[in-house]
Amino acid sequence: MSGKRVLLLLLAATIAAACTKTPEAEFDSATAIGLKVSTLPAEGGSTFVSVTAKYEWTLSVEFEGGASAWASVEPSSGTGSKGDVRLRFESNEGEESRSLTLVLVPKNGVTVRKTVQQAGEGGSVNPGGGQYGFDVAPMDWLELPATVAGDGLEVLVHAMDGGKYVSKAQSGVRNWSCYWDYSEHLSLWVAYPLNNSLKGSGSRSNAWGYDPLLPTSIQPNISNGSYGGGWTRGHQLPSADRLATYAANASTFVPTNMTPQDYDFNGEIWGNLEGRVRSYAALSDTLYVVTGCLYKNSTRTSGTSSGFAVKIPTHYFKALLFRGTSTYATRGFMAAAYLLPHDKSIHDGDFLDYIMSVDELEQTTGIDFFPHLADYVGKESADAIEAAAPSKWWK
C-alpha cells in the first residue's frame, strides 16, 4: 500500500471519529443533582441527594465566601445514578441564612453545580424585607434570576389558582414569581414559564384586585383605575400569556404584576413585543421569560390616586430562554434579550432594534439572569448561550 493511500485512510478515520457522537456528549445531557428539599432548616440534620449519571463521578461541597466546612456528603463518589447520597449539615446559629454548593464532577462530561440555602437561627431564609416572601429564592427554576440577600426586595411565588405557591404537590404547576420592592411599591421583575398549554385559549378577565400574598395596605390600589398622572396599568406578565383558566388570568391583574406605563408605549411597541414572545413560546417546549423594569434612576413618579407615588420606569426589559429543538440551540437551549427605553416617541418603532444577548442585558441591569442554566448544560455551555448574539431565529 502506498504512503499516500495510508495517509488518506488515516485522515478518513480521524474525520469519522470526530463526527461520531461520543459517550461524553450523551453523559452531559443526563448528569444532574437532585435535592429532596428546597432549603435546609437552621437545625442540624441530614437529607438525601440524588445523583443522575451514567459513569463514574465525584461529589463535593463548596461553602459561600470560603466559610469553614459545615456540611458533608456520603458517599462522595460512585458510578451511575444513586438516590441515597446523604447530605449532613450542622446547625446554623447565625441570624442570616447561608448557602452551600454541591459540585458533581463526572468522569466524562461537564461539571454540574447546585446551590442550596440553610435558614438562619430564626428559621427563615428571608431575614430582610417585609417577610411575606423569600429574601433569596430557594427554588432552582430556570426562569428565576439571581436574588440578593438583604436588598429590601422579596420573591413572591404565585400558584395557578391565584394564591401562594407552596409546592408542586400542594399547588400544582407554578404560575409566576416577582421580585417585589417594598419601598417603591412595584416589582423589579416578573418571571414565568410559557408554552401553549400554560397560555391556554380563554378570555381576559379584567379582574383587577390586590395580590393575596401581601397586605393590601402596602399595595397601590389600582382596582378601579390607574396610578394617576396619565399613566396606564402595564402588565409585566401579560394577561394574554395566562388564558388557560379564570384564576390564572385573574392573578395577572394585581399590583405586584403592574407598573405605571405610557399608554402609547404599552399599546404599541411593547404590546407587539409581547406578541412576538408568545410566538417564540409556541415554537418552544417551554420559553422561560423574565420581564422587568429599571426605575432606580428615575426622576418621575405617578400621581397618587393609587395611594402611592410610584416611580416611572426608565426602561423595560425581557430576558428569554428557549428550551426545545432548533438547529440554533446549544444542547437544547438558546437565549435572547430586549431592553427598550420607556419613551413614547418609539411607540411605533421596531422592537427588533433593541434585541441583544443576555450578557449585554446583564451588564446594563446588573441582574444575573438564568443562573440555574448551568445545572442543565454546565457552566461553559451556559456562559456561551448567554453571550451569543441572538440568531435569526429570534428575528
GROMACS .gro file of C-alpha atoms in nm:
model
  395
    1MET     CA    1   0.000   0.000   0.000
    2SER     CA    2   0.140   0.338  -0.100
    3GLY     CA    3   0.223   0.603   0.161
    4LYS     CA    4  -0.035   0.834   0.004
    5ARG     CA    5  -0.311   0.573   0.045
    6VAL     CA    6  -0.217   0.512   0.410
    7LEU     CA    7  -0.232   0.885   0.475
    8LEU     CA    8  -0.578   0.911   0.320
    9LEU     CA    9  -0.707   0.618   0.528
   10LEU     CA   10  -0.574   0.773   0.848
   11LEU     CA   11  -0.736   1.106   0.758
   12ALA     CA   12  -1.072   0.939   0.691
   13ALA     CA   13  -1.058   0.756   1.025
   14THR     CA   14  -0.982   1.080   1.206
   15ILE     CA   15  -1.278   1.257   1.043
   16ALA     CA   16  -1.513   0.968   1.124
   17ALA     CA   17  -1.405   0.970   1.487
   18ALA     CA   18  -1.461   1.345   1.509
   19CYS     CA   19  -1.812   1.311   1.367
   20THR     CA   20  -1.918   1.026   1.599
   21LYS     CA   21  -2.136   1.116   1.896
   22THR     CA   22  -1.919   1.048   2.199
   23PRO     CA   23  -2.027   0.895   2.529
   24GLU     CA   24  -1.926   1.228   2.686
   25ALA     CA   25  -2.191   1.415   2.486
   26GLU     CA   26  -2.454   1.162   2.592
   27PHE     CA   27  -2.339   1.179   2.952
   28ASP     CA   28  -2.358   1.560   2.967
   29SER     CA   29  -2.729   1.570   2.899
   30ALA     CA   30  -2.801   1.304   3.164
   31THR     CA   31  -2.599   1.442   3.455
   32ALA     CA   32  -2.790   1.613   3.734
   33ILE     CA   33  -2.815   1.674   4.108
   34GLY     CA   34  -3.149   1.643   4.285
   35LEU     CA   35  -3.245   1.753   4.636
   36LYS     CA   36  -3.535   1.629   4.846
   37VAL     CA   37  -3.584   1.978   4.998
   38SER     CA   38  -3.568   2.333   4.860
   39THR     CA   39  -3.398   2.477   5.172
   40LEU     CA   40  -3.223   2.334   5.475
   41PRO     CA   41  -3.359   2.410   5.824
   42ALA     CA   42  -3.146   2.602   6.075
   43GLU     CA   43  -3.123   2.295   6.296
   44GLY     CA   44  -2.853   2.047   6.206
   45GLY     CA   45  -2.953   1.723   6.038
   46SER     CA   46  -2.936   1.543   5.708
   47THR     CA   47  -3.125   1.498   5.383
   48PHE     CA   48  -3.090   1.285   5.075
   49VAL     CA   49  -2.934   1.396   4.748
   50SER     CA   50  -2.983   1.214   4.418
   51VAL     CA   51  -2.714   1.188   4.154
   52THR     CA   52  -2.810   1.117   3.794
   53ALA     CA   53  -2.513   0.993   3.592
   54LYS     CA   54  -2.406   0.717   3.355
   55TYR     CA   55  -2.044   0.670   3.454
   56GLU     CA   56  -1.810   0.738   3.746
   57TRP     CA   57  -1.848   1.064   3.940
   58THR     CA   58  -1.733   1.254   4.247
   59LEU     CA   59  -1.944   1.487   4.461
   60SER     CA   60  -1.804   1.763   4.683
   61VAL     CA   61  -1.931   2.063   4.881
   62GLU     CA   62  -1.823   2.427   4.847
   63PHE     CA   63  -1.918   2.694   5.100
   64GLU     CA   64  -2.028   3.053   5.045
   65GLY     CA   65  -1.748   3.306   5.089
   66GLY     CA   66  -1.489   3.039   5.168
   67ALA     CA   67  -1.655   2.964   5.504
   68SER     CA   68  -1.540   2.672   5.717
   69ALA     CA   69  -1.696   2.339   5.628
   70TRP     CA   70  -2.034   2.288   5.794
   71ALA     CA   71  -2.169   2.008   5.574
   72SER     CA   72  -2.053   1.689   5.401
   73VAL     CA   73  -2.179   1.426   5.159
   74GLU     CA   74  -2.157   1.048   5.187
   75PRO     CA   75  -2.064   0.874   4.965
   76SER     CA   76  -1.861   1.136   4.783
   77SER     CA   77  -1.804   0.918   4.476
   78GLY     CA   78  -1.978   0.644   4.284
   79THR     CA   79  -2.077   0.501   3.949
   80GLY     CA   80  -2.411   0.552   3.777
   81SER     CA   81  -2.725   0.706   3.925
   82LYS     CA   82  -2.773   0.697   4.300
   83GLY     CA   83  -3.067   0.828   4.502
   84ASP     CA   84  -2.945   0.790   4.860
   85VAL     CA   85  -2.641   1.016   4.888
   86ARG     CA   86  -2.669   1.171   5.233
   87LEU     CA   87  -2.602   1.541   5.287
   88ARG     CA   88  -2.524   1.608   5.654
   89PHE     CA   89  -2.523   1.965   5.784
   90GLU     CA   90  -2.452   2.143   6.112
   91SER     CA   91  -2.683   2.389   6.288
   92ASN     CA   92  -2.676   2.749   6.168
   93GLU     CA   93  -2.651   2.959   6.483
   94GLY     CA   94  -2.634   3.287   6.294
   95GLU     CA   95  -2.937   3.506   6.226
   96GLU     CA   96  -2.882   3.515   5.849
   97SER     CA   97  -2.913   3.231   5.604
   98ARG     CA   98  -2.605   3.072   5.444
   99SER     CA   99  -2.552   2.856   5.140
  100LEU     CA  100  -2.351   2.566   5.008
  101THR     CA  101  -2.293   2.440   4.656
  102LEU     CA  102  -2.287   2.074   4.561
  103VAL     CA  103  -2.035   2.008   4.282
  104LEU     CA  104  -2.083   1.695   4.072
  105VAL     CA  105  -1.783   1.605   3.855
  106PRO     CA  106  -1.846   1.318   3.611
  107LYS     CA  107  -1.556   1.116   3.471
  108ASN     CA  108  -1.674   1.208   3.123
  109GLY     CA  109  -1.872   1.528   3.085
  110VAL     CA  110  -1.940   1.872   3.224
  111THR     CA  111  -1.933   1.962   3.593
  112VAL     CA  112  -2.279   2.030   3.742
  113ARG     CA  113  -2.333   2.264   4.037
  114LYS     CA  114  -2.638   2.313   4.259
  115THR     CA  115  -2.671   2.569   4.538
  116VAL     CA  116  -2.897   2.529   4.842
  117GLN     CA  117  -2.958   2.762   5.136
  118GLN     CA  118  -2.978   2.690   5.505
  119ALA     CA  119  -3.212   2.909   5.709
  120GLY     CA  120  -3.080   3.135   5.985
  121GLU     CA  121  -3.148   3.085   6.355
  122GLY     CA  122  -3.487   3.250   6.314
  123GLY     CA  123  -3.588   2.963   6.087
  124SER     CA  124  -3.617   3.174   5.772
  125VAL     CA  125  -3.417   3.227   5.456
  126ASN     CA  126  -3.562   3.575   5.423
  127PRO     CA  127  -3.445   3.786   5.718
  128GLY     CA  128  -3.493   4.115   5.531
  129GLY     CA  129  -3.787   4.291   5.365
  130GLY     CA  130  -4.145   4.251   5.477
  131GLN     CA  131  -4.117   3.878   5.543
  132TYR     CA  132  -4.405   3.788   5.313
  133GLY     CA  133  -4.190   3.611   5.054
  134PHE     CA  134  -3.834   3.486   5.012
  135ASP     CA  135  -3.542   3.723   5.056
  136VAL     CA  136  -3.336   3.480   4.847
  137ALA     CA  137  -3.533   3.243   4.627
  138PRO     CA  138  -3.484   2.880   4.739
  139MET     CA  139  -3.621   2.743   4.410
  140ASP     CA  140  -3.395   2.650   4.120
  141TRP     CA  141  -3.644   2.710   3.841
  142LEU     CA  142  -3.485   2.810   3.513
  143GLU     CA  143  -3.673   3.139   3.480
  144LEU     CA  144  -3.567   3.282   3.817
  145PRO     CA  145  -3.286   3.542   3.814
  146ALA     CA  146  -3.036   3.550   4.099
  147THR     CA  147  -3.160   3.732   4.409
  148VAL     CA  148  -2.966   3.932   4.667
  149ALA     CA  149  -2.995   3.886   5.044
  150GLY     CA  150  -3.097   4.193   5.241
  151ASP     CA  151  -3.167   4.423   4.945
  152GLY     CA  152  -3.522   4.505   5.058
  153LEU     CA  153  -3.681   4.308   4.773
  154GLU     CA  154  -3.853   3.973   4.812
  155VAL     CA  155  -3.957   3.692   4.580
  156LEU     CA  156  -4.332   3.620   4.586
  157VAL     CA  157  -4.440   3.299   4.412
  158HIS     CA  158  -4.793   3.262   4.274
  159ALA     CA  159  -4.989   2.946   4.206
  160MET     CA  160  -5.223   2.889   3.914
  161ASP     CA  161  -5.523   2.911   4.147
  162GLY     CA  162  -5.431   3.272   4.227
  163GLY     CA  163  -5.292   3.201   4.572
  164LYS     CA  164  -4.945   3.136   4.711
  165TYR     CA  165  -4.739   2.859   4.554
  166VAL     CA  166  -4.634   2.614   4.824
  167SER     CA  167  -4.513   2.306   4.639
  168LYS     CA  168  -4.594   2.106   4.329
  169ALA     CA  169  -4.781   1.852   4.542
  170GLN     CA  170  -4.997   2.117   4.710
  171SER     CA  171  -5.018   2.390   4.444
  172GLY     CA  172  -4.974   2.209   4.114
  173VAL     CA  173  -4.794   2.396   3.836
  174ARG     CA  174  -4.629   2.722   3.936
  175ASN     CA  175  -4.770   3.036   3.778
  176TRP     CA  176  -4.537   3.335   3.814
  177SER     CA  177  -4.286   3.488   4.053
  178CYS     CA  178  -4.195   3.851   4.115
  179TYR     CA  179  -3.919   4.045   4.292
  180TRP     CA  180  -4.123   4.295   4.493
  181ASP     CA  181  -3.972   4.627   4.604
  182TYR     CA  182  -4.136   4.723   4.934
  183SER     CA  183  -4.011   5.081   4.928
  184GLU     CA  184  -4.110   5.159   4.567
  185HIS     CA  185  -4.431   4.953   4.553
  186LEU     CA  186  -4.357   4.770   4.227
  187SER     CA  187  -4.168   4.463   4.109
  188LEU     CA  188  -3.821   4.483   3.960
  189TRP     CA  189  -3.905   4.175   3.755
  190VAL     CA  190  -4.167   3.908   3.697
  191ALA     CA  191  -4.052   3.560   3.588
  192TYR     CA  192  -4.257   3.274   3.447
  193PRO     CA  193  -4.255   2.971   3.216
  194LEU     CA  194  -4.459   2.993   2.896
  195ASN     CA  195  -4.582   2.739   2.643
  196ASN     CA  196  -4.907   2.671   2.460
  197SER     CA  197  -5.054   2.473   2.749
  198LEU     CA  198  -4.976   2.738   3.011
  199LYS     CA  199  -5.101   3.012   2.779
  200GLY     CA  200  -5.434   2.844   2.707
  201SER     CA  201  -5.712   2.991   2.498
  202GLY     CA  202  -5.964   3.150   2.733
  203SER     CA  203  -6.053   3.517   2.763
  204ARG     CA  204  -5.928   3.822   2.952
  205SER     CA  205  -6.087   3.852   3.297
  206ASN     CA  206  -6.013   4.219   3.382
  207ALA     CA  207  -6.036   4.103   3.744
  208TRP     CA  208  -5.845   4.394   3.893
  209GLY     CA  209  -5.767   4.347   4.260
  210TYR     CA  210  -5.496   4.309   4.524
  211ASP     CA  211  -5.225   4.045   4.543
  212PRO     CA  212  -5.335   3.799   4.816
  213LEU     CA  213  -4.970   3.735   4.906
  214LEU     CA  214  -4.929   4.085   5.056
  215PRO     CA  215  -5.127   4.311   5.290
  216THR     CA  216  -5.347   4.547   5.090
  217SER     CA  217  -5.210   4.846   5.283
  218ILE     CA  218  -4.870   4.823   5.114
  219GLN     CA  219  -5.003   4.781   4.758
  220PRO     CA  220  -5.115   5.052   4.517
  221ASN     CA  221  -5.492   5.049   4.477
  222ILE     CA  222  -5.542   5.012   4.103
  223SER     CA  223  -5.866   4.816   4.119
  224ASN     CA  224  -6.084   5.096   3.981
  225GLY     CA  225  -5.832   5.294   3.782
  226SER     CA  226  -5.467   5.353   3.713
  227TYR     CA  227  -5.190   5.514   3.916
  228GLY     CA  228  -5.284   5.870   3.825
  229GLY     CA  229  -5.085   6.125   3.634
  230GLY     CA  230  -5.192   5.986   3.298
  231TRP     CA  231  -5.006   5.654   3.333
  232THR     CA  232  -5.173   5.330   3.238
  233ARG     CA  233  -5.156   4.997   3.422
  234GLY     CA  234  -4.887   4.800   3.240
  235HIS     CA  235  -4.872   4.421   3.288
  236GLN     CA  236  -4.532   4.258   3.327
  237LEU     CA  237  -4.679   3.908   3.280
  238PRO     CA  238  -4.931   3.981   3.004
  239SER     CA  239  -5.290   3.877   3.058
  240ALA     CA  240  -5.274   3.704   2.716
  241ASP     CA  241  -4.999   3.472   2.846
  242ARG     CA  242  -5.234   3.321   3.106
  243LEU     CA  243  -5.569   3.232   2.948
  244ALA     CA  244  -5.592   2.866   3.050
  245THR     CA  245  -5.820   2.934   3.350
  246TYR     CA  246  -6.003   3.230   3.500
  247ALA     CA  247  -5.796   3.211   3.820
  248ALA     CA  248  -5.465   3.207   3.632
  249ASN     CA  249  -5.568   3.508   3.426
  250ALA     CA  250  -5.710   3.698   3.722
  251SER     CA  251  -5.379   3.658   3.903
  252THR     CA  252  -5.214   3.885   3.644
  253PHE     CA  253  -5.438   4.183   3.737
  254VAL     CA  254  -5.267   4.266   4.067
  255PRO     CA  255  -5.027   4.549   4.167
  256THR     CA  256  -4.724   4.319   4.202
  257ASN     CA  257  -4.753   4.250   3.828
  258MET     CA  258  -4.810   4.614   3.729
  259THR     CA  259  -4.605   4.926   3.662
  260PRO     CA  260  -4.711   5.279   3.558
  261GLN     CA  261  -4.655   5.280   3.182
  262ASP     CA  262  -4.707   5.521   2.896
  263TYR     CA  263  -5.028   5.442   2.710
  264ASP     CA  264  -4.885   5.454   2.357
  265PHE     CA  265  -4.571   5.260   2.453
  266ASN     CA  266  -4.781   4.994   2.626
  267GLY     CA  267  -5.031   4.954   2.346
  268GLU     CA  268  -4.790   4.951   2.053
  269ILE     CA  269  -4.419   4.864   2.057
  270TRP     CA  270  -4.433   4.687   2.395
  271GLY     CA  271  -4.755   4.507   2.308
  272ASN     CA  272  -4.604   4.400   1.976
  273LEU     CA  273  -4.304   4.255   2.158
  274GLU     CA  274  -4.535   4.065   2.394
  275GLY     CA  275  -4.700   3.910   2.090
  276ARG     CA  276  -4.363   3.808   1.949
  277VAL     CA  277  -4.274   3.643   2.279
  278ARG     CA  278  -4.589   3.431   2.254
  279SER     CA  279  -4.486   3.327   1.903
  280TYR     CA  280  -4.144   3.222   2.039
  281ALA     CA  281  -4.317   3.019   2.308
  282ALA     CA  282  -4.541   2.846   2.054
  283LEU     CA  283  -4.226   2.706   1.889
  284SER     CA  284  -4.065   2.600   2.217
  285ASP     CA  285  -4.108   2.312   2.455
  286THR     CA  286  -4.100   2.590   2.715
  287LEU     CA  287  -3.988   2.951   2.697
  288TYR     CA  288  -3.859   3.093   3.026
  289VAL     CA  289  -3.939   3.463   3.046
  290VAL     CA  290  -3.818   3.742   3.272
  291THR     CA  291  -3.994   4.076   3.220
  292GLY     CA  292  -3.883   4.374   3.422
  293CYS     CA  293  -3.828   4.745   3.451
  294LEU     CA  294  -3.550   4.982   3.558
  295TYR     CA  295  -3.651   5.264   3.790
  296LYS     CA  296  -3.359   5.327   4.029
  297ASN     CA  297  -3.250   5.644   3.849
  298SER     CA  298  -3.598   5.764   3.759
  299THR     CA  299  -3.684   6.123   3.845
  300ARG     CA  300  -4.055   6.090   3.761
  301THR     CA  301  -4.338   5.949   3.970
  302SER     CA  302  -4.703   5.874   3.903
  303GLY     CA  303  -4.994   6.055   4.054
  304THR     CA  304  -5.117   5.940   4.394
  305SER     CA  305  -5.468   5.822   4.312
  306SER     CA  306  -5.348   5.466   4.384
  307GLY     CA  307  -5.237   5.571   4.732
  308PHE     CA  308  -4.869   5.588   4.640
  309ALA     CA  309  -4.649   5.798   4.414
  310VAL     CA  310  -4.480   5.517   4.220
  311LYS     CA  311  -4.160   5.569   4.022
  312ILE     CA  312  -4.195   5.570   3.644
  313PRO     CA  313  -3.955   5.314   3.497
  314THR     CA  314  -3.689   5.449   3.262
  315HIS     CA  315  -3.656   5.119   3.070
  316TYR     CA  316  -3.831   4.785   3.026
  317PHE     CA  317  -3.659   4.455   2.950
  318LYS     CA  318  -3.719   4.093   2.863
  319ALA     CA  319  -3.476   3.804   2.905
  320LEU     CA  320  -3.579   3.491   2.717
  321LEU     CA  321  -3.451   3.133   2.740
  322PHE     CA  322  -3.572   2.884   2.478
  323ARG     CA  323  -3.582   2.515   2.558
  324GLY     CA  324  -3.664   2.281   2.274
  325THR     CA  325  -3.542   2.164   1.936
  326SER     CA  326  -3.369   2.404   1.697
  327THR     CA  327  -3.061   2.400   1.479
  328TYR     CA  328  -2.962   2.724   1.654
  329ALA     CA  329  -2.983   2.577   2.004
  330THR     CA  330  -2.689   2.459   2.214
  331ARG     CA  331  -2.781   2.136   2.391
  332GLY     CA  332  -3.146   2.230   2.360
  333PHE     CA  333  -3.119   2.592   2.477
  334MET     CA  334  -3.074   2.939   2.328
  335ALA     CA  335  -3.133   3.288   2.463
  336ALA     CA  336  -3.205   3.647   2.367
  337ALA     CA  337  -3.293   3.971   2.542
  338TYR     CA  338  -3.452   4.310   2.483
  339LEU     CA  339  -3.403   4.646   2.653
  340LEU     CA  340  -3.635   4.930   2.548
  341PRO     CA  341  -3.629   5.287   2.675
  342HIS     CA  342  -3.964   5.384   2.826
  343ASP     CA  343  -4.015   5.659   2.571
  344LYS     CA  344  -4.342   5.715   2.390
  345SER     CA  345  -4.152   5.854   2.091
  346ILE     CA  346  -4.058   5.494   1.998
  347HIS     CA  347  -4.415   5.365   2.027
  348ASP     CA  348  -4.443   5.294   1.654
  349GLY     CA  349  -4.086   5.168   1.618
  350ASP     CA  350  -3.947   4.818   1.571
  351PHE     CA  351  -3.870   4.623   1.889
  352LEU     CA  352  -3.601   4.429   1.698
  353ASP     CA  353  -3.391   4.745   1.712
  354TYR     CA  354  -3.348   4.669   2.082
  355ILE     CA  355  -3.257   4.299   2.073
  356MET     CA  356  -2.931   4.188   2.236
  357SER     CA  357  -2.759   3.899   2.411
  358VAL     CA  358  -2.845   3.810   2.769
  359ASP     CA  359  -2.491   3.906   2.867
  360GLU     CA  360  -2.545   4.257   2.734
  361LEU     CA  361  -2.867   4.290   2.931
  362GLU     CA  362  -2.690   4.167   3.245
  363GLN     CA  363  -2.418   4.428   3.203
  364THR     CA  364  -2.676   4.707   3.180
  365THR     CA  365  -2.914   4.594   3.452
  366GLY     CA  366  -2.676   4.431   3.698
  367ILE     CA  367  -2.913   4.131   3.718
  368ASP     CA  368  -2.784   3.774   3.680
  369PHE     CA  369  -3.036   3.601   3.453
  370PHE     CA  370  -3.080   3.224   3.427
  371PRO     CA  371  -2.825   3.130   3.697
  372HIS     CA  372  -2.960   2.773   3.707
  373LEU     CA  373  -2.896   2.705   3.337
  374ALA     CA  374  -2.551   2.573   3.428
  375ASP     CA  375  -2.720   2.294   3.627
  376TYR     CA  376  -2.855   2.162   3.296
  377VAL     CA  377  -2.574   2.223   3.046
  378GLY     CA  378  -2.264   2.304   3.252
  379LYS     CA  379  -2.108   2.643   3.314
  380GLU     CA  380  -1.914   2.663   2.988
  381SER     CA  381  -2.219   2.599   2.770
  382ALA     CA  382  -2.439   2.826   2.985
  383ASP     CA  383  -2.190   3.112   2.950
  384ALA     CA  384  -2.179   3.060   2.573
  385ILE     CA  385  -2.559   3.058   2.542
  386GLU     CA  386  -2.591   3.383   2.734
  387ALA     CA  387  -2.304   3.551   2.547
  388ALA     CA  388  -2.425   3.457   2.198
  389ALA     CA  389  -2.577   3.727   1.980
  390PRO     CA  390  -2.941   3.642   1.901
  391SER     CA  391  -2.962   3.423   1.592
  392LYS     CA  392  -3.201   3.492   1.305
  393TRP     CA  393  -3.447   3.252   1.473
  394TRP     CA  394  -3.537   3.536   1.708
  395LYS     CA  395  -3.578   3.784   1.424
   0.00000   0.00000   0.00000
